[in-house]
Every structure is written in structure tokens, then in C-alpha cells.
Amino acid sequence: MSANKRYGMSIDIDKCNGCGACMMACAVENNIPPAPEAANDRRGVTWIRVYKVDNHLAYPERRTAFVPVLCQQCGHDTPCVHVCPQQAVDVDPETGIVGQMPERCLGCRYCMVACPYHARYFNWWDPKWPAGMEKTLNPDVAPRMRGVVEKCNFCHGRWHAAQQKAAAAGQREIDAADYVPACVEACPTGALRFGDLSDSSTEVAQDAQRPESFRLLEKIGTEPKIHYRSRRDWVREIASAPRPEGKDGLRG
Amino acid sequence: MIGGKIAFASGMLLALAGGWLAFPRILYQTRQQPVNFSHKVHAEKAGAKCEDCHSFRDDGTYAGIPTLDKCSGCHTAAMGTTAEEKNFIDQYVTPNREPQWLSYAQQPENVYFSHIAHVKLGHVKCEQCHGNEGGTGALRPYQQDPISGYSRDIWGRPVAPVGLRNEGGMKMDDCVNCHRRQGLEYSCLGCHK
């Protein structure tokens, strides 16, 4: 058997221009239907979402940054795994990918509450595609139904395809170039990178070591595998989610 | 007194046997295959090997049941005198219409299965999963669960486990049992998509 991987991503916030190509590529790859009329930020489904943040200063000091947020693939005490009463979430020891099993999910949404990153989404409606569009669905990803939770799984269909290709060549080890999630592939500025964090020669593993690198809510100790970085102090500060002023009574 | 007990017992047996035989028939809808294809005839009369019809593509995906162009080469005109062959040529080859084969092993759309991993890397024989399908002389009826639309091969066990194959079907348990025996454990997304 091949050595276990720890797949992760590095995101250069200073390079992200907020274009949203990653969100679009993700939806197409993973058979996420166009949002119905009644969908909003809370009820729609976006496995990756680009948030806009600013430094709270008035013009001309105002600065804006875009932060793509997807499932952070927590590597330690993965909160969604712990709360699931159905064992519909597991962490693959081979890849480190946190897998969500819609066919096993009962829709209680504990995991959405537990997730510190709001990276999980609930299907409020059955998927509907405009006439003709169902012909463009990706056969490597099963569409989900109303009443279940879903989230990013690093384009698991592409992992299967890469494995299949390796097997055709008589190998169990995949070629890293064959496994790249859709969002990384689509990013026009190269802000997103993907690879095996346990292999110190990969770009992502090196990005994770940079001084300006950080992870979202690192202090809660879930060991997320998405490594952000920015040279701007205010961006790093926002990402560390300081306790709001005057809220000292809150537990944090 | 004794006679009453015998009458009751035989009535009971009759009802059970009736239910035993009839119930699966009610539970499963039976559909016919479009063409009565015979694997045996092709192995014996045409010397065809499995790979001639069931091949892998370059990217490792499995072509599965062959399309009509694999058949037309030999069947442009009738080679024998059987009604099956004539019917196949008249209905499908001449009008160039694909037969809509019903796949006994077809998994639900959320299952990921890779033939090449099993056949090429794992050296698992076709028979171990499909039984003697590749050596049959006629196609058995296709049984379908009318609610889920799944083939009975992957869903229903016969009520009496008589004549079961080694793995007894292609349900999740059957996959996992074989994997466990070989010391393989896959996460949910290993087999699902």
C-alpha cells in the first residue's frame, strides 16, 4: 500500500482578487445546482465561498481582502466527526480527507453547528437543473438530495480518477499532477495551491512553513489543513478572530 | 384430533411455501433483456475472449457491456440459422440501434467501483464477483426493485440461501467482507462518491 497522505491547501490572500472562479468551478465539478430563488447566504450551497473583509478604516485608509473559505479538513478532534450521531462523517486515514456521506446523513445538522468555519451546507431543496443542463453533470460525483448536509471533499471524484489512471499503469501511487481540485485549477492568479502536506518537498508544505502563514482559528486546536498567508498585518489579525471588545464575559 | 393437526400443519406449510415462492415475485419486477445473448455460443463458436468485448480504456475506466460496433463486424449478415441471431440483426444491427442492456451488477449512482483496481492490481477473477455470468448460454431475467430501481443482484438476497455464490451478491457487505478478509479497509468515500 502507498504511504499515507495528508492533503492540504495553501491560499495566498494577497493574490486573491475575489473573482469567484473557484466557486464556479467547484459548483460545476461537484454537481451543485444553480441556487433556487429563495436561497440566500445561509440556505444556498457553496462548498467554497469567497468572503470579503476590510480593515474597518474610512477612505483613504480603507483596505479590502478576499478570503476563500472551504472545509478546513481538520486533522485533530475533527468537530463534525465527533458530533455526528450517524457516523456519516469520517476522516480517511489514507488521504486525511474529511468525508461527508450524504447517503448516511439524516439531516440533523449538528455538524453545521459544530463546524467552526461554516463550511458545511444543508440541502433545503432537491437539486433542480435548468433543462439540458443535467446532461453536463459530472458522473464522478453523485448529486445529493433534499435534507442532507454536504461540503468540500477536495474533489474526491478526481482522486478516484487519478487512482484509476495509476492502476491502469499497474501502480498504486498516483501522479500528483493528476489530482488537483477544480478550484485550484480554475484560480487565475495562482492563489490556491494543493498537495501533500506530509511531503516536505511539495509547494504546499513549504508554503505552510512561511512566516506569514496562518490557519483560521488555529487556537482552537483542530489542526486545519488549509494554510492561509498574507503579508498584511491587519489581514492576519482579523483571521485570528480577536474577541470583540466589550464581550469579555463570553467564553472563548 | 390428530387429523385436525395434520390439516392445520399442511395448510400452514402450503401457505408458507406459497408465500416463499410468490413473495419475491411480487417484491421484484422482472424485465427481459433486449437480445438473448449467449456467452457460451461466442466462446465456443467464435472463440471470443472476455477482453475482446469487455475492455479497459486508456485512462483505466471500464468500457463494460460492449456497444453495437463490437458486434456488427461479425454480424453484418447472419452466420447461423437461429431466430435469436436473426432477431438481433433485424432489430439492432441493420437499423444501427444500440440494445438497451440491463446490467445485473449496476450499482447505485453514489457507489464508486473500479474494475481495473480489482482485476489488474488485485488479481480478482471475474467469477468471484459475477459468478458464472461469462459462461452462460442464455440470459437470466433481470429482476428489479420497483421502488429503488436497483437490480436484485446488489440488493436482495434470496429468502433461502440456496445456491448462493461465494459473496452472495454485490451489496456493501459483500464488498466489505472481501476487503476485510484481505486486510483492506477503505473509508466511506473510498467506495462512495
Coordinates of C-alpha atoms in Angstrom, one line a residue:
Chain A
M1 CA 0.0 0.0 0.0
S2 CA 1.1 3.5 -0.7
A3 CA 2.3 5.8 2.2
N4 CA -0.5 7.8 3.8
K5 CA -1.0 11.3 2.6
R6 CA -2.1 14.4 4.3
Y7 CA -3.7 16.5 1.6
G8 CA -4.0 20.2 2.2
M9 CA -4.1 23.6 0.5
S10 CA -2.3 26.9 0.7
I11 CA -4.1 30.1 -0.1
D12 CA -2.3 33.4 -0.7
I13 CA -4.8 36.0 0.3
D14 CA -2.7 38.8 -1.2
K15 CA -3.1 37.2 -4.6
C16 CA -6.9 36.6 -4.4
N17 CA -8.8 39.2 -6.3
G18 CA -12.2 37.9 -5.4
C19 CA -13.2 36.9 -8.9
G20 CA -15.1 33.8 -7.7
A21 CA -13.8 31.5 -10.5
C22 CA -13.1 28.9 -7.7
M23 CA -16.7 28.9 -6.6
M24 CA -18.0 28.4 -10.1
A25 CA -15.5 25.7 -10.9
C26 CA -16.4 23.9 -7.7
A27 CA -20.1 24.0 -8.4
V28 CA -19.7 22.6 -11.9
E29 CA -17.3 19.9 -10.8
N30 CA -19.4 18.8 -7.8
N31 CA -22.9 18.9 -9.4
I32 CA -24.1 21.8 -7.3
P33 CA -27.3 23.1 -8.9
P34 CA -27.9 26.8 -9.5
A35 CA -29.4 28.3 -6.4
P36 CA -33.2 28.5 -6.3
E37 CA -35.0 31.9 -5.9
A38 CA -35.4 31.5 -2.1
A39 CA -31.7 30.7 -1.5
N40 CA -29.6 33.2 0.4
D41 CA -26.1 33.1 2.0
R42 CA -27.4 30.8 4.7
R43 CA -29.5 28.5 2.6
G44 CA -27.6 28.2 -0.6
V45 CA -24.8 25.6 -1.2
T46 CA -21.3 26.8 -1.8
W47 CA -18.5 24.3 -0.9
I48 CA -16.1 27.1 -1.3
R49 CA -17.1 30.7 -0.6
V50 CA -15.1 33.9 -1.0
Y51 CA -15.6 36.2 1.9
K52 CA -14.8 39.9 1.7
V53 CA -13.1 41.5 4.7
D54 CA -11.9 45.0 5.3
N55 CA -9.7 46.9 7.8
H56 CA -12.6 48.9 9.3
L57 CA -11.0 52.2 8.4
A58 CA -12.5 55.1 6.3
Y59 CA -11.3 56.1 2.9
P60 CA -8.5 56.7 2.0
E61 CA -7.1 54.2 4.5
R62 CA -9.6 51.5 3.7
R63 CA -8.2 48.2 2.5
T64 CA -10.1 45.1 1.4
A65 CA -9.1 41.5 1.1
F66 CA -10.8 38.4 -0.1
V67 CA -10.7 35.1 1.8
P68 CA -11.8 31.9 0.1
V69 CA -13.2 29.6 2.8
L70 CA -13.8 25.9 2.2
C71 CA -13.9 22.9 4.5
Q72 CA -10.6 23.2 6.5
Q73 CA -10.2 19.4 6.7
C74 CA -9.5 19.5 10.4
G75 CA -6.8 16.9 11.3
H76 CA -7.3 16.7 15.0
D77 CA -10.5 16.2 17.0
T78 CA -12.4 16.9 13.8
P79 CA -15.6 18.6 15.3
C80 CA -18.1 17.3 12.7
V81 CA -16.9 13.7 13.1
H82 CA -17.4 13.9 16.9
V83 CA -21.0 15.2 16.8
C84 CA -22.4 13.1 14.0
P85 CA -24.9 10.7 15.5
Q86 CA -24.9 8.7 12.3
Q87 CA -21.3 8.1 11.6
A88 CA -21.9 9.8 8.3
V89 CA -18.5 11.7 8.5
D90 CA -15.1 10.1 8.6
V91 CA -11.5 11.0 8.1
D92 CA -9.8 8.9 5.5
P93 CA -6.5 7.7 7.1
E94 CA -5.1 7.3 3.6
T95 CA -5.6 10.8 2.4
G96 CA -6.6 12.8 5.6
I97 CA -9.7 14.0 3.7
V98 CA -12.8 14.5 5.9
G99 CA -15.5 12.7 4.1
Q100 CA -19.2 13.5 4.3
M101 CA -21.6 10.7 3.4
P102 CA -24.9 12.3 2.2
E103 CA -26.5 8.8 1.8
R104 CA -25.9 8.2 5.5
C105 CA -26.8 11.7 6.7
L106 CA -30.1 12.2 8.5
G107 CA -30.1 15.9 8.3
C108 CA -29.9 16.8 12.0
R109 CA -27.2 19.5 11.2
Y110 CA -25.3 19.1 14.4
C111 CA -22.2 19.1 12.2
M112 CA -23.1 22.5 10.9
V113 CA -23.3 23.9 14.4
A114 CA -20.1 22.2 15.4
C115 CA -18.1 23.4 12.4
P116 CA -16.1 26.4 13.4
Y117 CA -15.8 27.6 9.8
H118 CA -19.4 27.5 8.5
A119 CA -18.1 25.2 5.8
R120 CA -21.0 22.8 5.8
Y121 CA -24.2 23.3 3.9
F122 CA -27.7 21.9 4.1
N123 CA -29.8 21.0 1.1
W124 CA -33.1 22.8 1.7
W125 CA -34.4 21.8 -1.8
D126 CA -34.0 18.8 -4.1
P127 CA -31.5 19.7 -6.8
K128 CA -33.0 21.1 -10.0
W129 CA -31.1 21.8 -13.2
P130 CA -32.3 24.0 -16.0
A131 CA -33.5 21.9 -19.0
G132 CA -30.5 20.5 -20.8
M133 CA -28.0 21.2 -18.0
E134 CA -28.4 17.8 -16.4
K135 CA -26.6 16.5 -19.5
T136 CA -23.5 18.3 -18.3
L137 CA -23.5 16.7 -14.8
N138 CA -20.2 15.1 -13.7
P139 CA -20.7 11.3 -13.5
D140 CA -17.9 11.0 -10.9
V141 CA -20.0 12.9 -8.2
A142 CA -23.4 11.7 -7.1
P143 CA -26.0 14.5 -6.8
R144 CA -27.4 14.9 -3.3
M145 CA -31.0 15.1 -2.2
R146 CA -33.0 17.4 -0.1
G147 CA -32.5 17.1 3.7
V148 CA -28.8 16.2 3.8
V149 CA -25.6 18.0 4.6
E150 CA -22.7 18.3 2.2
K151 CA -19.3 20.0 2.0
C152 CA -16.0 20.1 0.2
N153 CA -14.1 16.9 -0.1
F154 CA -11.2 18.1 -2.2
C155 CA -12.9 16.9 -5.3
H156 CA -12.9 13.3 -4.3
G157 CA -14.1 12.2 -7.8
R158 CA -10.8 13.5 -9.1
W159 CA -8.9 11.4 -6.5
H160 CA -10.7 8.3 -7.8
A161 CA -9.9 9.1 -11.4
A162 CA -6.3 9.6 -10.5
Q163 CA -6.2 6.3 -8.7
Q164 CA -7.9 4.6 -11.7
K165 CA -5.3 6.0 -14.0
A166 CA -2.5 4.8 -11.8
A167 CA -4.0 1.3 -11.7
A168 CA -4.1 1.3 -15.5
A169 CA -0.4 1.8 -15.4
G170 CA -0.1 -1.0 -12.8
Q171 CA 0.6 1.4 -9.9
R172 CA -0.9 2.2 -6.6
E173 CA 0.8 5.5 -6.2
I174 CA -0.9 8.4 -8.1
D175 CA 0.9 11.0 -10.1
A176 CA 0.5 14.3 -8.1
A177 CA -0.3 16.2 -11.3
D178 CA -3.4 14.0 -11.9
Y179 CA -5.0 15.1 -8.6
V180 CA -5.8 18.8 -8.5
P181 CA -9.1 20.1 -7.1
A182 CA -11.3 22.2 -9.5
C183 CA -10.9 25.4 -7.5
V184 CA -7.1 25.2 -7.6
E185 CA -7.2 24.5 -11.3
A186 CA -9.5 27.4 -12.0
C187 CA -7.8 30.1 -10.0
P188 CA -6.4 32.7 -12.5
T189 CA -4.0 34.3 -10.1
G190 CA -2.5 31.1 -8.7
A191 CA -3.6 32.0 -5.2
L192 CA -4.6 28.4 -4.4
R193 CA -2.2 25.5 -4.2
F194 CA -2.8 21.9 -3.4
G195 CA -0.7 18.9 -2.4
D196 CA 0.5 16.5 0.2
L197 CA 1.5 18.3 3.4
S198 CA 3.3 15.3 4.8
D199 CA 5.8 15.5 1.9
S200 CA 8.2 18.4 2.7
S201 CA 9.2 18.8 -0.9
T202 CA 5.7 20.0 -2.1
E203 CA 4.8 23.6 -2.6
V204 CA 2.0 23.5 -0.1
A205 CA 4.2 22.0 2.6
Q206 CA 6.7 24.8 2.1
D207 CA 4.0 27.5 2.0
A208 CA 2.8 26.2 5.3
Q209 CA 6.2 26.9 6.8
R210 CA 6.4 30.6 5.7
P211 CA 6.4 33.2 8.5
E212 CA 3.3 35.0 7.1
S213 CA 1.4 31.7 7.0
F214 CA -1.5 31.1 9.4
R215 CA -4.6 29.0 9.8
L216 CA -8.1 30.1 10.6
L217 CA -8.9 29.8 14.3
E218 CA -5.7 28.0 14.9
K219 CA -6.0 28.4 18.7
I220 CA -8.9 26.0 19.0
G221 CA -6.6 23.2 18.1
T222 CA -8.4 21.4 15.3
E223 CA -5.3 21.3 13.1
P224 CA -6.9 22.5 9.9
K225 CA -5.1 21.6 6.7
I226 CA -5.8 24.9 4.8
H227 CA -2.9 27.2 5.3
Y228 CA -3.6 30.9 4.5
R229 CA -1.0 33.6 4.2
S230 CA -0.8 37.3 3.9
R231 CA 1.9 39.9 4.3
R232 CA -0.6 42.4 5.6
D233 CA -0.8 42.6 9.4
W234 CA -4.5 43.6 9.5
V235 CA -5.5 40.6 7.5
R236 CA -3.7 38.2 9.8
E237 CA -5.2 39.9 12.8
I238 CA -8.8 39.6 11.5
A239 CA -8.2 35.9 10.8
S240 CA -7.1 35.2 14.3
A241 CA -10.6 36.3 15.3
P242 CA -9.8 38.5 18.3
R243 CA -12.6 38.6 20.9
P244 CA -14.9 41.5 20.1
E245 CA -14.5 44.5 22.5
G246 CA -16.8 44.6 25.5
K247 CA -17.6 40.9 25.2
D248 CA -15.2 39.8 28.0
G249 CA -18.0 37.8 29.7
L250 CA -18.2 35.4 26.7
R251 CA -16.4 32.2 26.9
G252 CA -13.9 31.8 24.1
Chain B
M1 CA -58.0 -34.6 16.7
I2 CA -54.8 -35.8 15.0
G3 CA -56.4 -35.2 11.7
G4 CA -57.1 -31.6 12.6
K5 CA -53.4 -31.1 13.5
I6 CA -52.3 -32.6 10.2
A7 CA -54.7 -30.4 8.3
F8 CA -53.5 -27.3 10.1
A9 CA -49.8 -28.2 9.6
S10 CA -50.2 -28.9 6.0
G11 CA -52.3 -25.8 5.5
M12 CA -49.6 -23.8 7.2
L13 CA -46.9 -25.4 5.1
L14 CA -48.8 -24.7 2.0
A15 CA -49.3 -21.0 2.9
L16 CA -45.7 -20.6 3.8
A17 CA -44.5 -22.3 0.6
G18 CA -46.8 -20.2 -1.4
G19 CA -45.6 -17.0 0.2
W20 CA -42.0 -18.2 -0.1
L21 CA -42.3 -18.7 -3.8
A22 CA -44.7 -15.8 -4.6
F23 CA -43.4 -13.1 -2.3
P24 CA -40.1 -12.4 -4.2
R25 CA -42.1 -12.3 -7.4
I26 CA -44.3 -9.6 -6.0
L27 CA -41.4 -7.8 -4.5
Y28 CA -39.3 -7.7 -7.7
Q29 CA -40.3 -6.6 -11.1
T30 CA -39.0 -8.8 -13.9
R31 CA -37.7 -7.3 -17.1
Q32 CA -36.4 -9.0 -20.2
Q33 CA -33.0 -8.3 -21.8
P34 CA -33.3 -6.8 -25.3
V35 CA -31.4 -9.6 -27.0
N36 CA -30.9 -13.2 -25.9
F37 CA -27.1 -13.0 -25.9
S38 CA -25.2 -16.2 -25.2
H39 CA -21.7 -16.0 -23.8
K40 CA -21.3 -19.7 -24.4
V41 CA -22.0 -19.6 -28.1
H42 CA -19.5 -16.8 -28.6
A43 CA -16.8 -18.6 -26.6
E44 CA -17.4 -21.9 -28.4
K45 CA -18.3 -20.9 -31.9
A46 CA -16.4 -17.6 -32.3
G47 CA -13.6 -18.3 -29.9
A48 CA -14.1 -14.8 -28.4
K49 CA -12.1 -13.9 -25.3
C50 CA -13.5 -11.7 -22.5
E51 CA -11.2 -8.8 -23.4
D52 CA -12.4 -8.8 -27.0
C53 CA -15.7 -7.4 -25.7
H54 CA -15.0 -6.2 -22.2
S55 CA -12.1 -3.9 -22.3
F56 CA -10.4 -1.1 -20.3
R57 CA -9.9 2.3 -21.8
D58 CA -6.5 4.0 -21.6
D59 CA -7.5 6.1 -18.5
G60 CA -8.3 2.9 -16.6
T61 CA -12.1 3.2 -16.8
Y62 CA -14.0 0.1 -17.8
A63 CA -16.0 0.0 -21.1
G64 CA -18.3 -2.5 -19.5
I65 CA -21.0 -4.0 -21.7
P66 CA -19.9 -3.7 -25.4
T67 CA -21.6 -1.3 -27.8
L68 CA -23.0 -2.4 -31.1
D69 CA -19.9 -1.6 -33.1
K70 CA -18.2 -4.6 -31.4
C71 CA -20.9 -6.9 -32.7
S72 CA -21.5 -5.5 -36.2
G73 CA -18.2 -6.7 -37.5
C74 CA -19.2 -10.3 -37.3
H75 CA -23.0 -9.9 -37.5
T76 CA -23.4 -7.8 -40.7
A77 CA -25.1 -10.9 -42.1
A78 CA -26.4 -14.0 -40.3
M79 CA -23.8 -16.6 -39.6
G80 CA -26.2 -19.2 -38.2
T81 CA -29.8 -20.1 -38.5
T82 CA -31.1 -19.2 -35.0
A83 CA -34.1 -17.0 -34.5
E84 CA -32.1 -15.1 -31.8
E85 CA -29.4 -14.1 -34.3
K86 CA -31.9 -13.1 -37.0
N87 CA -33.9 -11.1 -34.4
F88 CA -30.7 -9.3 -33.2
I89 CA -29.7 -8.4 -36.8
D90 CA -33.2 -7.2 -37.8
Q91 CA -33.9 -5.2 -34.7
Y92 CA -30.5 -3.8 -33.9
V93 CA -27.6 -4.3 -36.4
T94 CA -29.5 -3.3 -39.6
P95 CA -31.2 -0.2 -38.1
N96 CA -27.9 0.5 -36.2
R97 CA -29.8 0.8 -32.9
E98 CA -28.0 0.1 -29.5
P99 CA -29.6 -2.7 -27.5
Q100 CA -30.5 -1.3 -24.1
W101 CA -28.8 -4.0 -22.0
L102 CA -29.8 -4.3 -18.3
S103 CA -26.8 -4.6 -16.2
Y104 CA -27.2 -7.0 -13.3
A105 CA -24.3 -5.7 -11.3
Q106 CA -25.1 -1.9 -11.8
Q107 CA -24.5 -0.1 -8.5
P108 CA -26.4 2.9 -7.2
E109 CA -25.1 6.2 -8.6
N110 CA -23.4 7.0 -5.4
V111 CA -21.1 4.0 -5.5
Y112 CA -17.6 4.2 -6.9
F113 CA -16.2 0.9 -8.2
S114 CA -13.0 0.4 -10.2
H115 CA -12.6 -2.8 -12.3
I116 CA -9.0 -2.1 -13.0
A117 CA -8.0 -2.0 -9.3
H118 CA -9.6 -5.4 -8.7
V119 CA -8.7 -7.1 -11.9
K120 CA -5.2 -5.7 -12.6
L121 CA -3.9 -4.8 -9.2
G122 CA -5.9 -7.2 -7.0
H123 CA -5.9 -10.2 -9.4
V124 CA -9.6 -10.9 -8.5
K125 CA -11.3 -13.2 -11.0
C126 CA -14.5 -12.1 -12.8
E127 CA -16.3 -15.2 -11.4
Q128 CA -15.6 -14.2 -7.9
C129 CA -18.0 -11.3 -8.2
H130 CA -20.1 -12.1 -11.2
G131 CA -20.5 -15.8 -10.7
N132 CA -20.6 -17.7 -14.0
E133 CA -22.2 -14.9 -16.0
G134 CA -19.4 -15.1 -18.6
G135 CA -20.2 -18.7 -19.3
T136 CA -23.9 -18.8 -19.5
G137 CA -25.9 -20.0 -22.6
A138 CA -28.8 -17.7 -22.1
L139 CA -29.6 -14.5 -20.2
R140 CA -31.5 -14.9 -16.9
P141 CA -34.3 -12.5 -16.3
Y142 CA -33.3 -9.2 -14.8
Q143 CA -35.0 -8.5 -11.5
Q144 CA -35.5 -5.0 -10.3
D145 CA -36.6 -3.5 -7.1
P146 CA -39.5 -1.3 -8.3
I147 CA -39.0 1.3 -5.6
S148 CA -35.3 2.0 -5.7
G149 CA -34.8 0.7 -9.3
Y150 CA -31.8 -1.3 -8.2
S151 CA -31.0 -4.7 -9.6
R152 CA -31.8 -7.6 -7.3
D153 CA -28.1 -8.7 -7.5
I154 CA -27.0 -5.8 -5.4
W155 CA -29.9 -5.6 -3.1
G156 CA -31.9 -8.7 -2.4
R157 CA -30.7 -12.0 -1.1
P158 CA -32.9 -14.9 -1.9
V159 CA -35.1 -15.8 1.1
A160 CA -33.5 -19.2 1.4
P161 CA -29.7 -19.1 1.0
V162 CA -29.7 -21.9 -1.5
G163 CA -27.3 -21.8 -4.5
L164 CA -25.7 -18.6 -3.3
R165 CA -22.4 -17.6 -4.8
N166 CA -19.4 -17.1 -2.6
E167 CA -20.1 -13.5 -1.9
G168 CA -23.9 -13.8 -2.4
G169 CA -24.3 -10.6 -4.3
M170 CA -22.7 -7.2 -4.6
K171 CA -24.1 -5.4 -1.6
M172 CA -21.9 -3.2 0.6
D173 CA -21.5 -6.0 3.0
D174 CA -20.2 -8.3 0.3
C175 CA -17.6 -5.7 -0.8
V176 CA -16.5 -5.0 2.8
N177 CA -16.4 -8.7 3.7
C178 CA -13.9 -9.5 1.0
H179 CA -11.9 -6.4 1.8
R180 CA -11.7 -7.3 5.5
R181 CA -10.5 -10.8 4.6
Q182 CA -7.7 -9.3 2.7
G183 CA -6.9 -6.8 5.4
L184 CA -8.1 -3.8 3.3
E185 CA -10.1 -1.1 5.0
Y186 CA -11.4 1.8 3.0
S187 CA -13.1 5.0 4.3
C188 CA -16.7 5.7 3.2
L189 CA -15.5 7.9 0.3
G190 CA -13.2 5.1 -0.9
C191 CA -16.3 3.4 -2.3
H192 CA -18.8 6.2 -2.5
K193 CA -18.9 9.4 -4.5

